[in-house]
Amino acid sequence: MEININCDLGEKSKHHSNKYDPDLLEIVNSANIACGYHAGDEQTMNQVIEISKRNGVSIGAHPSFNDPENFGRERMNLSSSEIRKLIRDQYEILQKIALSHGDKVSHIKPHGALNNMACEDIELSTTLAKAIHEIDKDLIYLVPTGSKMEVAAKKLNMKIACEIFADRNYEDDGNLVSRKKPHALITDPDEAKKHVLKMVKNQALNCHSGKQIPCEIDSVCIHGDNLSSLATAKSIKDNLIENKLDLKPLNKMEKFIK
């Protein structure tokens, strides 16, 4: 069984360090790269692409609201034409740099508030799906499993990769537990690796209550902004390999190259 590990990278800003990016790029299969709107700059994009290429990691754009002050985490109400431009402009920024390295952007994963809003809003998720589909029908769209983003993308028959979060608990409706609640995050590496393996093997979300929600799972999103989360990421990868899962970059997974 194939599975992918992805991570948000190149997010250097006053809110976030990119110190562990080189370490993470030895763990992950696919990198979601900040395009300068919520974090990162030309230097960080070049760095992540260069190391990704060396490690056989596929690269994706991680577009956001143009709000570096709030790291793209504040909700904004934009028109559909503004959203389409937002996605295309950030894709083109990263694609230009990727091409200079002899590589190309093969997937897109929205960031922060833009992603959260689209998970809940079918109109916004449809606008995003259409924008990505118009750029290139071969782009893989990385979306949270069970979200309205998945629903909208399926209507356009897009290449969809559904992701789960390695270090987050889920509510009974399939949404992530709010970060305001004490049990939102899974910080124990041993617990996280069991949590991920169970979800991937069962193709179902583990809710905090014990409920299981069947879903499609192609990718596991990890975070590594400190030493403990880096250890968790490594533990998750090693456990998946030990349990005979075949780790692949998104653009090398069989479902996307048929």
mmCIF file with all atom_site columns, N, CA and C in Angstrom, residues 20-53:
data_model
loop_
_atom_site.group_PDB
_atom_site.id
_atom_site.type_symbol
_atom_site.label_atom_id
_atom_site.label_alt_id
_atom_site.label_comp_id
_atom_site.label_asym_id
_atom_site.label_entity_id
_atom_site.label_seq_id
_atom_site.pdbx_PDB_ins_code
_atom_site.Cartn_x
_atom_site.Cartn_y
_atom_site.Cartn_z
_atom_site.occupancy
_atom_site.B_iso_or_equiv
_atom_site.pdbx_formal_charge
_atom_site.auth_seq_id
_atom_site.auth_comp_id
_atom_site.auth_asym_id
_atom_site.auth_atom_id
_atom_site.pdbx_PDB_model_num
ATOM 1   N N  . TYR A 1 20 ? 14.680 23.782 10.718 1.00 0.00 ? 20 TYR A N  1
ATOM 2   C CA . TYR A 1 20 ? 14.675 22.328 10.577 1.00 0.00 ? 20 TYR A CA 1
ATOM 3   C C  . TYR A 1 20 ? 14.284 21.846 9.174  1.00 0.00 ? 20 TYR A C  1
ATOM 4   N N  . ASP A 1 21 ? 14.146 22.779 8.238  1.00 0.00 ? 21 ASP A N  1
ATOM 5   C CA . ASP A 1 21 ? 13.754 22.383 6.877  1.00 0.00 ? 21 ASP A CA 1
ATOM 6   C C  . ASP A 1 21 ? 14.684 21.322 6.269  1.00 0.00 ? 21 ASP A C  1
ATOM 7   N N  . PRO A 1 22 ? 16.013 21.484 6.361  1.00 0.00 ? 22 PRO A N  1
ATOM 8   C CA . PRO A 1 22 ? 16.885 20.451 5.771  1.00 0.00 ? 22 PRO A CA 1
ATOM 9   C C  . PRO A 1 22 ? 16.675 19.072 6.403  1.00 0.00 ? 22 PRO A C  1
ATOM 10  N N  . ASP A 1 23 ? 16.433 19.030 7.722  1.00 0.00 ? 23 ASP A N  1
ATOM 11  C CA . ASP A 1 23 ? 16.182 17.750 8.404  1.00 0.00 ? 23 ASP A CA 1
ATOM 12  C C  . ASP A 1 23 ? 14.866 17.135 7.947  1.00 0.00 ? 23 ASP A C  1
ATOM 13  N N  . LEU A 1 24 ? 13.843 17.978 7.827  1.00 0.00 ? 24 LEU A N  1
ATOM 14  C CA . LEU A 1 24 ? 12.531 17.498 7.397  1.00 0.00 ? 24 LEU A CA 1
ATOM 15  C C  . LEU A 1 24 ? 12.564 16.960 5.975  1.00 0.00 ? 24 LEU A C  1
ATOM 16  N N  . LEU A 1 25 ? 13.394 17.564 5.140  1.00 0.00 ? 25 LEU A N  1
ATOM 17  C CA . LEU A 1 25 ? 13.475 17.125 3.745  1.00 0.00 ? 25 LEU A CA 1
ATOM 18  C C  . LEU A 1 25 ? 14.208 15.791 3.586  1.00 0.00 ? 25 LEU A C  1
ATOM 19  N N  . GLU A 1 26 ? 14.725 15.266 4.693  1.00 0.00 ? 26 GLU A N  1
ATOM 20  C CA . GLU A 1 26 ? 15.253 13.895 4.683  1.00 0.00 ? 26 GLU A CA 1
ATOM 21  C C  . GLU A 1 26 ? 14.201 12.902 5.163  1.00 0.00 ? 26 GLU A C  1
ATOM 22  N N  . ILE A 1 27 ? 13.055 13.421 5.629  1.00 0.00 ? 27 ILE A N  1
ATOM 23  C CA . ILE A 1 27 ? 11.975 12.570 6.158  1.00 0.00 ? 27 ILE A CA 1
ATOM 24  C C  . ILE A 1 27 ? 10.787 12.509 5.201  1.00 0.00 ? 27 ILE A C  1
ATOM 25  N N  . VAL A 1 28 ? 10.404 13.676 4.663  1.00 0.00 ? 28 VAL A N  1
ATOM 26  C CA . VAL A 1 28 ? 9.157  13.758 3.890  1.00 0.00 ? 28 VAL A CA 1
ATOM 27  C C  . VAL A 1 28 ? 9.344  13.314 2.442  1.00 0.00 ? 28 VAL A C  1
ATOM 28  N N  . ASN A 1 29 ? 8.209  13.074 1.780  1.00 0.00 ? 29 ASN A N  1
ATOM 29  C CA . ASN A 1 29 ? 8.194  12.721 0.353  1.00 0.00 ? 29 ASN A CA 1
ATOM 30  C C  . ASN A 1 29 ? 7.778  13.898 -0.519 1.00 0.00 ? 29 ASN A C  1
ATOM 31  N N  . SER A 1 30 ? 7.021  14.842 0.071  1.00 0.00 ? 30 SER A N  1
ATOM 32  C CA . SER A 1 30 ? 6.520  15.996 -0.685 1.00 0.00 ? 30 SER A CA 1
ATOM 33  C C  . SER A 1 30 ? 6.568  17.246 0.189  1.00 0.00 ? 30 SER A C  1
ATOM 34  N N  . ALA A 1 31 ? 6.978  18.358 -0.442 1.00 0.00 ? 31 ALA A N  1
ATOM 35  C CA . ALA A 1 31 ? 7.116  19.628 0.274  1.00 0.00 ? 31 ALA A CA 1
ATOM 36  C C  . ALA A 1 31 ? 6.094  20.642 -0.227 1.00 0.00 ? 31 ALA A C  1
ATOM 37  N N  . ASN A 1 32 ? 5.350  21.258 0.710  1.00 0.00 ? 32 ASN A N  1
ATOM 38  C CA . ASN A 1 32 ? 4.425  22.345 0.388  1.00 0.00 ? 32 ASN A CA 1
ATOM 39  C C  . ASN A 1 32 ? 5.174  23.648 0.697  1.00 0.00 ? 32 ASN A C  1
ATOM 40  N N  . ILE A 1 33 ? 5.517  24.396 -0.343 1.00 0.00 ? 33 ILE A N  1
ATOM 41  C CA . ILE A 1 33 ? 6.459  25.501 -0.174 1.00 0.00 ? 33 ILE A CA 1
ATOM 42  C C  . ILE A 1 33 ? 5.751  26.857 -0.149 1.00 0.00 ? 33 ILE A C  1
ATOM 43  N N  . ALA A 1 34 ? 5.986  27.612 0.923  1.00 0.00 ? 34 ALA A N  1
ATOM 44  C CA . ALA A 1 34 ? 5.437  28.964 1.048  1.00 0.00 ? 34 ALA A CA 1
ATOM 45  C C  . ALA A 1 34 ? 5.941  29.822 -0.111 1.00 0.00 ? 34 ALA A C  1
ATOM 46  N N  . CYS A 1 35 ? 5.030  30.600 -0.690 1.00 0.00 ? 35 CYS A N  1
ATOM 47  C CA . CYS A 1 35 ? 5.335  31.353 -1.918 1.00 0.00 ? 35 CYS A CA 1
ATOM 48  C C  . CYS A 1 35 ? 5.528  32.849 -1.678 1.00 0.00 ? 35 CYS A C  1
ATOM 49  N N  . GLY A 1 36 ? 5.786  33.244 -0.413 1.00 0.00 ? 36 GLY A N  1
ATOM 50  C CA . GLY A 1 36 ? 6.089  34.630 -0.113 1.00 0.00 ? 36 GLY A CA 1
ATOM 51  C C  . GLY A 1 36 ? 4.910  35.464 0.361  1.00 0.00 ? 36 GLY A C  1
ATOM 52  N N  . TYR A 1 37 ? 3.692  34.920 0.314  1.00 0.00 ? 37 TYR A N  1
ATOM 53  C CA . TYR A 1 37 ? 2.518  35.713 0.698  1.00 0.00 ? 37 TYR A CA 1
ATOM 54  C C  . TYR A 1 37 ? 2.220  35.644 2.195  1.00 0.00 ? 37 TYR A C  1
ATOM 55  N N  . HIS A 1 38 ? 2.458  34.482 2.823  1.00 0.00 ? 38 HIS A N  1
ATOM 56  C CA . HIS A 1 38 ? 2.302  34.408 4.284  1.00 0.00 ? 38 HIS A CA 1
ATOM 57  C C  . HIS A 1 38 ? 3.654  34.244 4.959  1.00 0.00 ? 38 HIS A C  1
ATOM 58  N N  . ALA A 1 39 ? 4.628  33.764 4.200  1.00 0.00 ? 39 ALA A N  1
ATOM 59  C CA . ALA A 1 39 ? 5.973  33.528 4.730  1.00 0.00 ? 39 ALA A CA 1
ATOM 60  C C  . ALA A 1 39 ? 6.894  33.203 3.560  1.00 0.00 ? 39 ALA A C  1
ATOM 61  N N  . GLY A 1 40 ? 8.201  33.171 3.856  1.00 0.00 ? 40 GLY A N  1
ATOM 62  C CA . GLY A 1 40 ? 9.172  32.783 2.843  1.00 0.00 ? 40 GLY A CA 1
ATOM 63  C C  . GLY A 1 40 ? 9.492  33.894 1.860  1.00 0.00 ? 40 GLY A C  1
ATOM 64  N N  . ASP A 1 41 ? 10.515 33.636 1.064  1.00 0.00 ? 41 ASP A N  1
ATOM 65  C CA . ASP A 1 41 ? 10.950 34.585 0.039  1.00 0.00 ? 41 ASP A CA 1
ATOM 66  C C  . ASP A 1 41 ? 11.686 33.794 -1.043 1.00 0.00 ? 41 ASP A C  1
ATOM 67  N N  . GLU A 1 42 ? 12.260 34.513 -1.983 1.00 0.00 ? 42 GLU A N  1
ATOM 68  C CA . GLU A 1 42 ? 12.937 33.829 -3.103 1.00 0.00 ? 42 GLU A CA 1
ATOM 69  C C  . GLU A 1 42 ? 14.066 32.925 -2.601 1.00 0.00 ? 42 GLU A C  1
ATOM 70  N N  . GLN A 1 43 ? 14.768 33.376 -1.592 1.00 0.00 ? 43 GLN A N  1
ATOM 71  C CA . GLN A 1 43 ? 15.887 32.589 -1.047 1.00 0.00 ? 43 GLN A CA 1
ATOM 72  C C  . GLN A 1 43 ? 15.395 31.273 -0.441 1.00 0.00 ? 43 GLN A C  1
ATOM 73  N N  . THR A 1 44 ? 14.314 31.335 0.369  1.00 0.00 ? 44 THR A N  1
ATOM 74  C CA . THR A 1 44 ? 13.813 30.101 0.999  1.00 0.00 ? 44 THR A CA 1
ATOM 75  C C  . THR A 1 44 ? 13.221 29.161 -0.044 1.00 0.00 ? 44 THR A C  1
ATOM 76  N N  . MET A 1 45 ? 12.562 29.725 -1.075 1.00 0.00 ? 45 MET A N  1
ATOM 77  C CA . MET A 1 45 ? 12.009 28.871 -2.139 1.00 0.00 ? 45 MET A CA 1
ATOM 78  C C  . MET A 1 45 ? 13.130 28.145 -2.877 1.00 0.00 ? 45 MET A C  1
ATOM 79  N N  . ASN A 1 46 ? 14.179 28.877 -3.202 1.00 0.00 ? 46 ASN A N  1
ATOM 80  C CA . ASN A 1 46 ? 15.339 28.257 -3.862 1.00 0.00 ? 46 ASN A CA 1
ATOM 81  C C  . ASN A 1 46 ? 15.949 27.155 -3.001 1.00 0.00 ? 46 ASN A C  1
ATOM 82  N N  . GLN A 1 47 ? 16.073 27.446 -1.708 1.00 0.00 ? 47 GLN A N  1
ATOM 83  C CA . GLN A 1 47 ? 16.700 26.483 -0.790 1.00 0.00 ? 47 GLN A CA 1
ATOM 84  C C  . GLN A 1 47 ? 15.899 25.185 -0.705 1.00 0.00 ? 47 GLN A C  1
ATOM 85  N N  . VAL A 1 48 ? 14.588 25.326 -0.503 1.00 0.00 ? 48 VAL A N  1
ATOM 86  C CA . VAL A 1 48 ? 13.748 24.127 -0.354 1.00 0.00 ? 48 VAL A CA 1
ATOM 87  C C  . VAL A 1 48 ? 13.729 23.313 -1.649 1.00 0.00 ? 48 VAL A C  1
ATOM 88  N N  . ILE A 1 49 ? 13.619 23.991 -2.779 1.00 0.00 ? 49 ILE A N  1
ATOM 89  C CA . ILE A 1 49 ? 13.594 23.270 -4.065 1.00 0.00 ? 49 ILE A CA 1
ATOM 90  C C  . ILE A 1 49 ? 14.915 22.545 -4.313 1.00 0.00 ? 49 ILE A C  1
ATOM 91  N N  . GLU A 1 50 ? 16.003 23.216 -4.022 1.00 0.00 ? 50 GLU A N  1
ATOM 92  C CA . GLU A 1 50 ? 17.330 22.604 -4.231 1.00 0.00 ? 50 GLU A CA 1
ATOM 93  C C  . GLU A 1 50 ? 17.492 21.333 -3.395 1.00 0.00 ? 50 GLU A C  1
ATOM 94  N N  . ILE A 1 51 ? 17.136 21.408 -2.107 1.00 0.00 ? 51 ILE A N  1
ATOM 95  C CA . ILE A 1 51 ? 17.286 20.236 -1.222 1.00 0.00 ? 51 ILE A CA 1
ATOM 96  C C  . ILE A 1 51 ? 16.261 19.161 -1.585 1.00 0.00 ? 51 ILE A C  1
ATOM 97  N N  . SER A 1 52 ? 15.050 19.585 -1.956 1.00 0.00 ? 52 SER A N  1
ATOM 98  C CA . SER A 1 52 ? 14.007 18.630 -2.356 1.00 0.00 ? 52 SER A CA 1
ATOM 99  C C  . SER A 1 52 ? 14.469 17.807 -3.549 1.00 0.00 ? 52 SER A C  1
ATOM 100 N N  . LYS A 1 53 ? 15.012 18.484 -4.534 1.00 0.00 ? 53 LYS A N  1
ATOM 101 C CA . LYS A 1 53 ? 15.467 17.797 -5.756 1.00 0.00 ? 53 LYS A CA 1
ATOM 102 C C  . LYS A 1 53 ? 16.547 16.770 -5.417 1.00 0.00 ? 53 LYS A C  1
#
